[in-house]
Structures are given as structure tokens and as C-alpha cells.
């Protein structure tokens, strides 16, 4: 009986969770070494599926850009992975081999303070692309 109560309590949040697809691309509409889309605004509990659309890429969290209490993740090269985002906040995502080339994206979970600065550890090209993403949403 207790398990049934827990399942019924969780059902509304499970039923409304969405899955968002992100392509990992060598060349996309916005340039070279990109995720499309480069920015997502999602709800807590949503899942992001990183698609190995073009070879040579992965998706990994940027340790300096994780909300407190969020767990890091790293996918293998050419691996499609799905990640559920439960904790509100801003997440930085990178392609490990192309991070210095600026292959990054931002995922905002819930309401996020848009003024949060980028960490100093982010490489220059990645910082430039993230700044553009935050200014233009692309």
C-alpha cells in the first residue's frame, strides 16, 4: 500500500516531464563544433537526450558550472546519452575533445538568475560562445 501511495504521488511529475533532443554537430546552422540547440530552458525533472548526430563528439557536464548538489556526467565519444535534470540552476555542457574550440551549451533548469558570471576556468572560445548564447539565446 505504501508503494502505491508513493507512485501515485510521483505520477503527476513523471507524466509532465519532457524529453528534449540536442544534436552534437561538427558543423551546424550556427557554425563549427556546436550543439543544436545551444541553449535550453527546461523544467526540473525533464530529460535531455544528446544525439550522436555527427561522429567525434560527446556530452559532459562542466564541473565549474553545476548547481550545488547536482551530479556531474560524461558520455563516451559517439554515444547517445539521456540525462535527467532534477536540480534547478544553470548547467554548462561541453564536448570533451572540442571544449577549447568552443563546443559548449547551456541548460537552464527552472528559473535561473541570468546575471550569474561564467567561471574563470572556462576556455576563451567556450567563454565567448557561452556569452553569445546568454545574450542571444542561440
Tab-separated table of N, CA and C in Angstrom:
chain	number	residue	atom	x	y	z
A	1	UNK	N	0.816	-1.203	0.000
A	1	UNK	CA	0.000	0.000	0.000
A	1	UNK	C	0.858	1.266	0.000
A	2	UNK	N	1.919	1.235	0.794
A	2	UNK	CA	2.799	2.394	0.873
A	2	UNK	C	3.437	2.679	-0.492
A	3	UNK	N	3.861	1.635	-1.210
A	3	UNK	CA	4.453	1.813	-2.538
A	3	UNK	C	3.456	2.434	-3.497
A	4	UNK	N	2.211	2.022	-3.433
A	4	UNK	CA	1.176	2.580	-4.298
A	4	UNK	C	0.988	4.068	-4.016
A	5	UNK	N	1.013	4.456	-2.775
A	5	UNK	CA	0.874	5.867	-2.407
A	5	UNK	C	2.035	6.689	-2.967
A	6	UNK	N	3.256	6.165	-2.861
A	6	UNK	CA	4.425	6.868	-3.391
A	6	UNK	C	4.308	7.011	-4.908
A	7	UNK	N	3.920	5.949	-5.596
A	7	UNK	CA	3.775	6.004	-7.049
A	7	UNK	C	2.707	7.000	-7.478
A	8	UNK	N	1.600	7.029	-6.795
A	8	UNK	CA	0.531	7.972	-7.123
A	8	UNK	C	1.002	9.409	-6.885
A	9	UNK	N	1.789	9.617	-5.843
A	9	UNK	CA	2.321	10.941	-5.554
A	9	UNK	C	3.289	11.400	-6.645
A	10	UNK	N	4.109	10.492	-7.150
A	10	UNK	CA	5.092	10.835	-8.174
A	10	UNK	C	4.508	10.926	-9.569
A	11	UNK	N	3.379	10.313	-9.814
A	11	UNK	CA	2.808	10.241	-11.153
A	11	UNK	C	2.631	11.589	-11.835
A	12	UNK	N	2.110	12.609	-11.177
A	12	UNK	CA	1.951	13.893	-11.867
A	12	UNK	C	3.269	14.469	-12.385
A	13	UNK	N	4.361	14.375	-11.604
A	13	UNK	CA	5.631	14.925	-12.074
A	13	UNK	C	6.218	14.080	-13.191
A	14	UNK	N	6.021	12.783	-13.149
A	14	UNK	CA	6.506	11.909	-14.199
A	14	UNK	C	5.724	12.142	-15.484
A	15	UNK	N	4.440	12.311	-15.366
A	15	UNK	CA	3.581	12.452	-16.538
A	15	UNK	C	3.882	13.721	-17.322
A	16	UNK	N	4.363	14.755	-16.665
A	16	UNK	CA	4.587	16.023	-17.343
A	16	UNK	C	6.042	16.273	-17.725
A	17	UNK	N	6.937	15.367	-17.350
A	17	UNK	CA	8.342	15.543	-17.715
A	17	UNK	C	8.489	15.411	-19.224
A	18	UNK	N	9.331	16.249	-19.798
A	18	UNK	CA	9.556	16.241	-21.243
A	18	UNK	C	10.959	15.744	-21.552
A	19	UNK	N	11.139	15.284	-22.782
A	19	UNK	CA	12.458	14.932	-23.283
A	19	UNK	C	12.809	15.901	-24.398
A	20	UNK	N	14.002	16.486	-24.292
A	20	UNK	CA	14.486	17.468	-25.264
A	20	UNK	C	15.682	16.866	-25.996
A	21	UNK	N	15.680	16.913	-27.317
A	21	UNK	CA	16.779	16.381	-28.107
A	21	UNK	C	17.780	17.474	-28.445
A	22	UNK	N	19.061	17.147	-28.304
A	22	UNK	CA	20.156	18.046	-28.652
A	22	UNK	C	21.094	17.292	-29.581
A	23	UNK	N	21.377	17.887	-30.734
A	23	UNK	CA	22.296	17.283	-31.697
A	23	UNK	C	23.724	17.730	-31.393
A	24	UNK	N	24.656	16.779	-31.488
A	24	UNK	CA	26.080	17.084	-31.363
A	24	UNK	C	26.637	17.115	-32.787
A	25	UNK	N	27.115	18.299	-33.219
A	25	UNK	CA	27.456	18.500	-34.625
A	25	UNK	C	28.864	19.048	-34.835
A	26	UNK	N	29.513	18.575	-35.885
A	26	UNK	CA	30.783	19.141	-36.315
A	26	UNK	C	30.534	20.465	-37.020
A	27	UNK	N	29.448	20.533	-37.785
A	27	UNK	CA	29.046	21.767	-38.454
A	27	UNK	C	27.534	21.850	-38.364
A	28	UNK	N	27.040	23.003	-37.911
A	28	UNK	CA	25.607	23.223	-37.808
A	28	UNK	C	25.222	24.578	-38.356
A	29	UNK	N	23.992	24.968	-38.121
A	29	UNK	CA	23.487	26.252	-38.619
A	29	UNK	C	24.240	27.453	-38.055
A	30	UNK	N	24.793	27.309	-36.844
A	30	UNK	CA	25.460	28.444	-36.199
A	30	UNK	C	26.976	28.371	-36.259
A	31	UNK	N	27.529	27.377	-36.974
A	31	UNK	CA	28.978	27.296	-37.116
A	31	UNK	C	29.524	25.912	-36.889
A	32	UNK	N	30.820	25.868	-36.565
A	32	UNK	CA	31.523	24.604	-36.355
A	32	UNK	C	31.516	24.229	-34.878
A	33	UNK	N	31.525	22.939	-34.635
A	33	UNK	CA	31.594	22.367	-33.282
A	33	UNK	C	30.504	22.958	-32.391
A	34	UNK	N	29.271	22.527	-32.644
A	34	UNK	CA	28.130	23.098	-31.927
A	34	UNK	C	27.175	22.023	-31.441
A	35	UNK	N	26.415	22.419	-30.459
A	35	UNK	CA	25.225	21.680	-30.053
A	35	UNK	C	24.041	22.449	-30.629
A	36	UNK	N	23.060	21.733	-31.108
A	36	UNK	CA	21.823	22.389	-31.571
A	36	UNK	C	20.642	21.719	-30.888
A	37	UNK	N	19.896	22.501	-30.106
A	37	UNK	CA	20.094	23.914	-29.787
A	37	UNK	C	21.246	24.107	-28.795
A	38	UNK	N	21.753	25.332	-28.746
A	38	UNK	CA	22.865	25.657	-27.853
A	38	UNK	C	22.390	26.087	-26.470
A	39	UNK	N	21.089	26.326	-26.336
A	39	UNK	CA	20.521	26.757	-25.055
A	39	UNK	C	19.151	26.111	-24.873
A	40	UNK	N	18.936	25.570	-23.707
A	40	UNK	CA	17.623	25.009	-23.370
A	40	UNK	C	17.139	25.606	-22.062
A	41	UNK	N	15.868	25.899	-22.007
A	41	UNK	CA	15.192	26.283	-20.759
A	41	UNK	C	14.225	25.141	-20.487
A	42	UNK	N	14.469	24.382	-19.425
A	42	UNK	CA	13.650	23.201	-19.148
A	42	UNK	C	13.132	23.235	-17.720
A	43	UNK	N	12.215	22.345	-17.430
A	43	UNK	CA	11.649	22.231	-16.088
A	43	UNK	C	12.395	21.144	-15.307
A	44	UNK	N	12.452	21.275	-13.990
A	44	UNK	CA	13.048	20.197	-13.194
A	44	UNK	C	12.328	18.880	-13.497
A	45	UNK	N	13.117	17.832	-13.652
A	45	UNK	CA	12.561	16.524	-13.978
A	45	UNK	C	12.595	16.199	-15.459
A	46	UNK	N	12.827	17.221	-16.302
A	46	UNK	CA	12.936	16.972	-17.743
A	46	UNK	C	14.235	16.225	-18.043
A	47	UNK	N	14.228	15.585	-19.209
A	47	UNK	CA	15.396	14.827	-19.670
A	47	UNK	C	15.919	15.452	-20.954
A	48	UNK	N	17.233	15.480	-21.093
A	48	UNK	CA	17.864	15.925	-22.329
A	48	UNK	C	18.565	14.710	-22.935
A	49	UNK	N	18.241	14.465	-24.196
A	49	UNK	CA	18.855	13.360	-24.930
A	49	UNK	C	19.863	13.964	-25.904
A	50	UNK	N	21.143	13.642	-25.684
A	50	UNK	CA	22.227	14.132	-26.527
A	50	UNK	C	22.424	13.120	-27.654
A	51	UNK	N	22.174	13.557	-28.890
A	51	UNK	CA	22.201	12.676	-30.049
A	51	UNK	C	23.557	12.737	-30.749
A	52	UNK	N	24.138	11.586	-30.989
A	52	UNK	CA	25.419	11.498	-31.693
A	52	UNK	C	25.161	11.637	-33.192
A	53	UNK	N	24.762	12.836	-33.605
A	53	UNK	CA	24.360	13.103	-34.986
A	53	UNK	C	25.545	13.035	-35.939
A	54	UNK	N	26.664	13.603	-35.534
A	54	UNK	CA	27.896	13.527	-36.320
A	54	UNK	C	28.991	12.979	-35.411
A	55	UNK	N	29.901	12.235	-35.958
A	55	UNK	CA	30.901	11.497	-35.181
A	55	UNK	C	31.941	12.407	-34.518
A	56	UNK	N	32.487	11.878	-33.399
A	56	UNK	CA	33.610	12.526	-32.745
A	56	UNK	C	33.268	13.406	-31.560
A	57	UNK	N	32.015	13.332	-31.085
A	57	UNK	CA	31.575	14.229	-30.011
A	57	UNK	C	31.010	13.456	-28.821
A	58	UNK	N	30.951	14.151	-27.707
A	58	UNK	CA	30.277	13.629	-26.525
A	58	UNK	C	29.601	14.790	-25.797
A	59	UNK	N	28.917	14.467	-24.741
A	59	UNK	CA	28.311	15.482	-23.872
A	59	UNK	C	28.782	15.205	-22.452
A	60	UNK	N	29.250	16.255	-21.792
A	60	UNK	CA	29.737	16.140	-20.421
A	60	UNK	C	29.429	17.431	-19.681
A	61	UNK	N	29.147	17.299	-18.408
A	61	UNK	CA	28.921	18.498	-17.602
A	61	UNK	C	30.253	19.195	-17.349
A	62	UNK	N	30.188	20.507	-17.198
A	62	UNK	CA	31.356	21.304	-16.852
A	62	UNK	C	31.342	21.445	-15.325
A	63	UNK	N	32.322	20.859	-14.643
A	63	UNK	CA	32.277	20.830	-13.172
A	63	UNK	C	32.062	22.191	-12.521
A	64	UNK	N	32.655	23.254	-13.104
A	64	UNK	CA	32.528	24.593	-12.513
A	64	UNK	C	31.171	25.226	-12.800
A	65	UNK	N	30.351	24.552	-13.595
A	65	UNK	CA	29.043	25.114	-13.962
A	65	UNK	C	27.924	24.138	-13.643
A	66	UNK	N	27.937	23.649	-12.412
A	66	UNK	CA	26.882	22.764	-11.921
A	66	UNK	C	26.232	23.403	-10.701
A	67	UNK	N	24.912	23.351	-10.614
A	67	UNK	CA	24.271	23.835	-9.389
A	67	UNK	C	24.702	22.984	-8.197
A	68	UNK	N	24.673	23.565	-7.032
A	68	UNK	CA	25.033	22.835	-5.818
A	68	UNK	C	24.147	21.600	-5.672
A	69	UNK	N	24.783	20.468	-5.440
A	69	UNK	CA	24.062	19.213	-5.246
A	69	UNK	C	23.819	18.422	-6.527
A	70	UNK	N	24.083	19.020	-7.679
A	70	UNK	CA	23.886	18.312	-8.955
A	70	UNK	C	25.072	17.385	-9.212
A	71	UNK	N	24.789	16.247	-9.828
A	71	UNK	CA	25.843	15.292	-10.139
A	71	UNK	C	26.380	15.524	-11.541
A	72	UNK	N	27.682	15.364	-11.683
A	72	UNK	CA	28.293	15.518	-12.998
A	72	UNK	C	28.023	14.274	-13.842
A	73	UNK	N	28.200	14.412	-15.149
A	73	UNK	CA	28.048	13.279	-16.055
A	73	UNK	C	29.014	13.443	-17.212
A	74	UNK	N	29.343	12.337	-17.844
A	74	UNK	CA	30.188	12.359	-19.038
A	74	UNK	C	29.808	11.179	-19.917
A	75	UNK	N	29.488	11.503	-21.157
A	75	UNK	CA	29.180	10.460	-22.123
A	75	UNK	C	30.432	10.088	-22.891
A	76	UNK	N	30.419	8.898	-23.460
A	76	UNK	CA	31.531	8.458	-24.295
A	76	UNK	C	31.429	9.117	-25.666
A	77	UNK	N	32.537	9.156	-26.377
A	77	UNK	CA	32.552	9.697	-27.731
A	77	UNK	C	31.596	8.867	-28.596
A	78	UNK	N	30.793	9.550	-29.396
A	78	UNK	CA	29.812	8.933	-30.304
A	78	UNK	C	28.695	8.184	-29.576
A	79	UNK	N	28.466	8.510	-28.315
A	79	UNK	CA	27.428	7.846	-27.530
A	79	UNK	C	26.214	8.760	-27.366
A	80	UNK	N	25.048	8.214	-27.641
A	80	UNK	CA	23.813	8.931	-27.334
A	80	UNK	C	23.514	8.680	-25.863
A	81	UNK	N	23.343	9.767	-25.112
A	81	UNK	CA	23.007	9.611	-23.700
A	81	UNK	C	21.804	10.477	-23.354
A	82	UNK	N	21.097	10.054	-22.332
A	82	UNK	CA	19.971	10.819	-21.798
A	82	UNK	C	20.280	11.170	-20.357
A	83	UNK	N	20.056	12.428	-20.011
A	83	UNK	CA	20.343	12.918	-18.662
A	83	UNK	C	19.099	13.617	-18.146
A	84	UNK	N	18.655	13.224	-16.954
A	84	UNK	CA	17.526	13.895	-16.305
A	84	UNK	C	18.079	14.977	-15.384
A	85	UNK	N	17.469	16.142	-15.440
A	85	UNK	CA	17.905	17.288	-14.650
A	85	UNK	C	16.864	17.565	-13.578
A	86	UNK	N	17.193	17.253	-12.342
A	86	UNK	CA	16.261	17.384	-11.224
A	86	UNK	C	16.469	18.668	-10.433
A	87	UNK	N	17.709	19.126	-10.360
A	87	UNK	CA	18.054	20.274	-9.515
A	87	UNK	C	18.027	21.549	-10.349
A	88	UNK	N	17.344	22.556	-9.820
A	88	UNK	CA	17.252	23.847	-10.519
A	88	UNK	C	18.614	24.520	-10.588
A	89	UNK	N	18.812	25.272	-11.679
A	89	UNK	CA	20.045	26.027	-11.823
A	89	UNK	C	20.565	25.988	-13.243
A	90	UNK	N	21.730	26.567	-13.421
A	90	UNK	CA	22.372	26.640	-14.742
A	90	UNK	C	23.451	25.560	-14.841
A	91	UNK	N	23.402	24.827	-15.947
A	91	UNK	CA	24.349	23.758	-16.223
A	91	UNK	C	25.147	24.117	-17.475
A	92	UNK	N	26.451	24.002	-17.387
A	92	UNK	CA	27.305	24.134	-18.553
A	92	UNK	C	27.611	22.748	-19.085
A	93	UNK	N	27.510	22.584	-20.392
A	93	UNK	CA	27.754	21.303	-21.042
A	93	UNK	C	28.864	21.502	-22.072
A	94	UNK	N	29.749	20.516	-22.197
A	94	UNK	CA	30.860	20.604	-23.141
A	94	UNK	C	31.026	19.295	-23.890
A	95	UNK	N	31.656	19.409	-25.044
A	95	UNK	CA	32.180	18.251	-25.755
A	95	UNK	C	33.632	18.160	-25.297
A	96	UNK	N	33.998	17.089	-24.648
A	96	UNK	CA	35.341	16.992	-24.051
A	96	UNK	C	36.471	17.249	-25.049
A	97	UNK	N	36.482	16.614	-26.244
A	97	UNK	CA	37.599	16.877	-27.148
A	97	UNK	C	37.558	18.249	-27.817
A	98	UNK	N	36.414	18.921	-27.813
A	98	UNK	CA	36.288	20.198	-28.525
A	98	UNK	C	35.936	21.372	-27.607
A	99	UNK	N	36.156	21.208	-26.329
A	99	UNK	CA	35.831	22.244	-25.347
A	99	UNK	C	36.596	23.536	-25.631
A	100	UNK	N	37.910	23.413	-25.855
A	100	UNK	CA	38.725	24.604	-26.109
A	100	UNK	C	38.353	25.288	-27.426
A	101	UNK	N	37.696	24.541	-28.334
A	101	UNK	CA	37.246	25.116	-29.610
A	101	UNK	C	35.885	25.790	-29.461
A	102	UNK	N	35.313	25.714	-28.254
A	102	UNK	CA	34.048	26.394	-28.001
A	102	UNK	C	32.811	25.541	-28.177
A	103	UNK	N	32.940	24.201	-28.158
A	103	UNK	CA	31.757	23.350	-28.290
A	103	UNK	C	31.123	23.194	-26.914
A	104	UNK	N	30.183	24.102	-26.642
A	104	UNK	CA	29.517	24.172	-25.343
A	104	UNK	C	28.038	24.494	-25.540
A	105	UNK	N	27.286	24.256	-24.494
A	105	UNK	CA	25.887	24.684	-24.468
A	105	UNK	C	25.502	24.972	-23.025
A	106	UNK	N	24.344	25.601	-22.860
A	106	UNK	CA	23.836	25.937	-21.531
A	106	UNK	C	22.433	25.369	-21.392
A	107	UNK	N	22.201	24.746	-20.241
A	107	UNK	CA	20.865	24.257	-19.905
A	107	UNK	C	20.439	24.953	-18.620
A	108	UNK	N	19.342	25.694	-18.689
A	108	UNK	CA	18.773	26.344	-17.512
A	108	UNK	C	17.585	25.518	-17.055
A	109	UNK	N	17.644	25.074	-15.816
A	109	UNK	CA	16.574	24.257	-15.241
A	109	UNK	C	15.809	25.122	-14.255
A	110	UNK	N	14.530	25.337	-14.550
A	110	UNK	CA	13.724	26.220	-13.719
A	110	UNK	C	14.116	27.672	-13.948
A	111	UNK	N	13.748	28.530	-12.999
A	111	UNK	CA	14.105	29.947	-13.083
A	111	UNK	C	15.561	30.122	-12.673
A	112	UNK	N	16.337	30.776	-13.516
A	112	UNK	CA	17.771	30.950	-13.272
A	112	UNK	C	18.096	32.433	-13.310
A	113	UNK	N	18.947	32.854	-12.382
A	113	UNK	CA	19.426	34.230	-12.365
A	113	UNK	C	20.313	34.439	-13.584
A	114	UNK	N	19.883	35.244	-14.520
A	114	UNK	CA	20.617	35.461	-15.759
A	114	UNK	C	21.940	36.170	-15.579
A	115	UNK	N	22.187	36.728	-14.415
A	115	UNK	CA	23.401	37.513	-14.191
A	115	UNK	C	24.563	36.675	-13.660
A	116	UNK	N	24.377	35.367	-13.514
A	116	UNK	CA	25.461	34.563	-12.951
A	116	UNK	C	26.667	34.562	-13.890
A	117	UNK	N	27.851	34.898	-13.357
A	117	UNK	CA	29.051	35.013	-14.199
A	117	UNK	C	29.568	33.646	-14.633
A	118	UNK	N	30.310	33.630	-15.733
A	118	UNK	CA	30.952	32.409	-16.197
A	118	UNK	C	32.228	32.200	-15.395
A	119	UNK	N	32.523	30.963	-15.009
A	119	UNK	CA	33.736	30.706	-14.220
A	119	UNK	C	35.009	31.037	-14.996
A	120	UNK	N	36.063	31.424	-14.293
A	120	UNK	CA	37.341	31.756	-14.909
A	120	UNK	C	37.967	30.560	-15.626
A	121	UNK	N	37.653	29.340	-15.184
A	121	UNK	CA	38.265	28.130	-15.749
A	121	UNK	C	37.760	27.793	-17.155
A	122	UNK	N	36.705	28.458	-17.616
A	122	UNK	CA	36.160	28.179	-18.952
A	122	UNK	C	37.121	28.740	-20.000
A	123	UNK	N	37.558	27.898	-20.974
A	123	UNK	CA	38.477	28.390	-22.014
A	123	UNK	C	37.889	29.567	-22.800
A	124	UNK	N	38.773	30.381	-23.379
A	124	UNK	CA	38.372	31.618	-24.054
A	124	UNK	C	37.285	31.409	-25.101
A	125	UNK	N	37.470	30.489	-26.039
A	125	UNK	CA	36.467	30.293	-27.094
A	125	UNK	C	35.139	29.787	-26.514
A	126	UNK	N	35.216	28.914	-25.534
A	126	UNK	CA	33.997	28.427	-24.889
A	126	UNK	C	33.290	29.581	-24.177
A	127	UNK	N	34.064	30.443	-23.510
A	127	UNK	CA	33.509	31.615	-22.817
A	127	UNK	C	32.817	32.555	-23.806
A	128	UNK	N	33.464	32.785	-24.966
A	128	UNK	CA	32.866	33.653	-25.979
A	128	UNK	C	31.537	33.082	-26.489
A	129	UNK	N	31.519	31.777	-26.768
A	129	UNK	CA	30.291	31.160	-27.266
A	129	UNK	C	29.202	31.181	-26.192
A	130	UNK	N	29.563	30.907	-24.954
A	130	UNK	CA	28.566	30.937	-23.874
A	130	UNK	C	28.016	32.341	-23.683
A	131	UNK	N	28.867	33.336	-23.765
A	131	UNK	CA	28.400	34.718	-23.637
A	131	UNK	C	27.398	35.049	-24.740
A	132	UNK	N	27.700	34.608	-25.955
A	132	UNK	CA	26.786	34.833	-27.079
A	132	UNK	C	25.462	34.100	-26.855
A	133	UNK	N	25.546	32.863	-26.380
A	133	UNK	CA	24.331	32.087	-26.101
A	133	UNK	C	23.461	32.825	-25.088
A	134	UNK	N	24.085	33.317	-24.040
A	134	UNK	CA	23.333	34.003	-22.983
A	134	UNK	C	22.747	35.326	-23.461
A	135	UNK	N	23.444	36.001	-24.380
A	135	UNK	CA	22.947	37.292	-24.891
A	135	UNK	C	21.846	37.114	-25.942
A	136	UNK	N	22.021	36.120	-26.801
A	136	UNK	CA	21.098	35.982	-27.931
A	136	UNK	C	20.170	34.775	-27.818
A	137	UNK	N	20.505	33.831	-26.942
A	137	UNK	CA	19.704	32.617	-26.830
A	137	UNK	C	20.024	31.594	-27.894
A	138	UNK	N	21.070	31.837	-28.710
A	138	UNK	CA	21.422	30.855	-29.751
A	138	UNK	C	22.849	30.408	-29.650
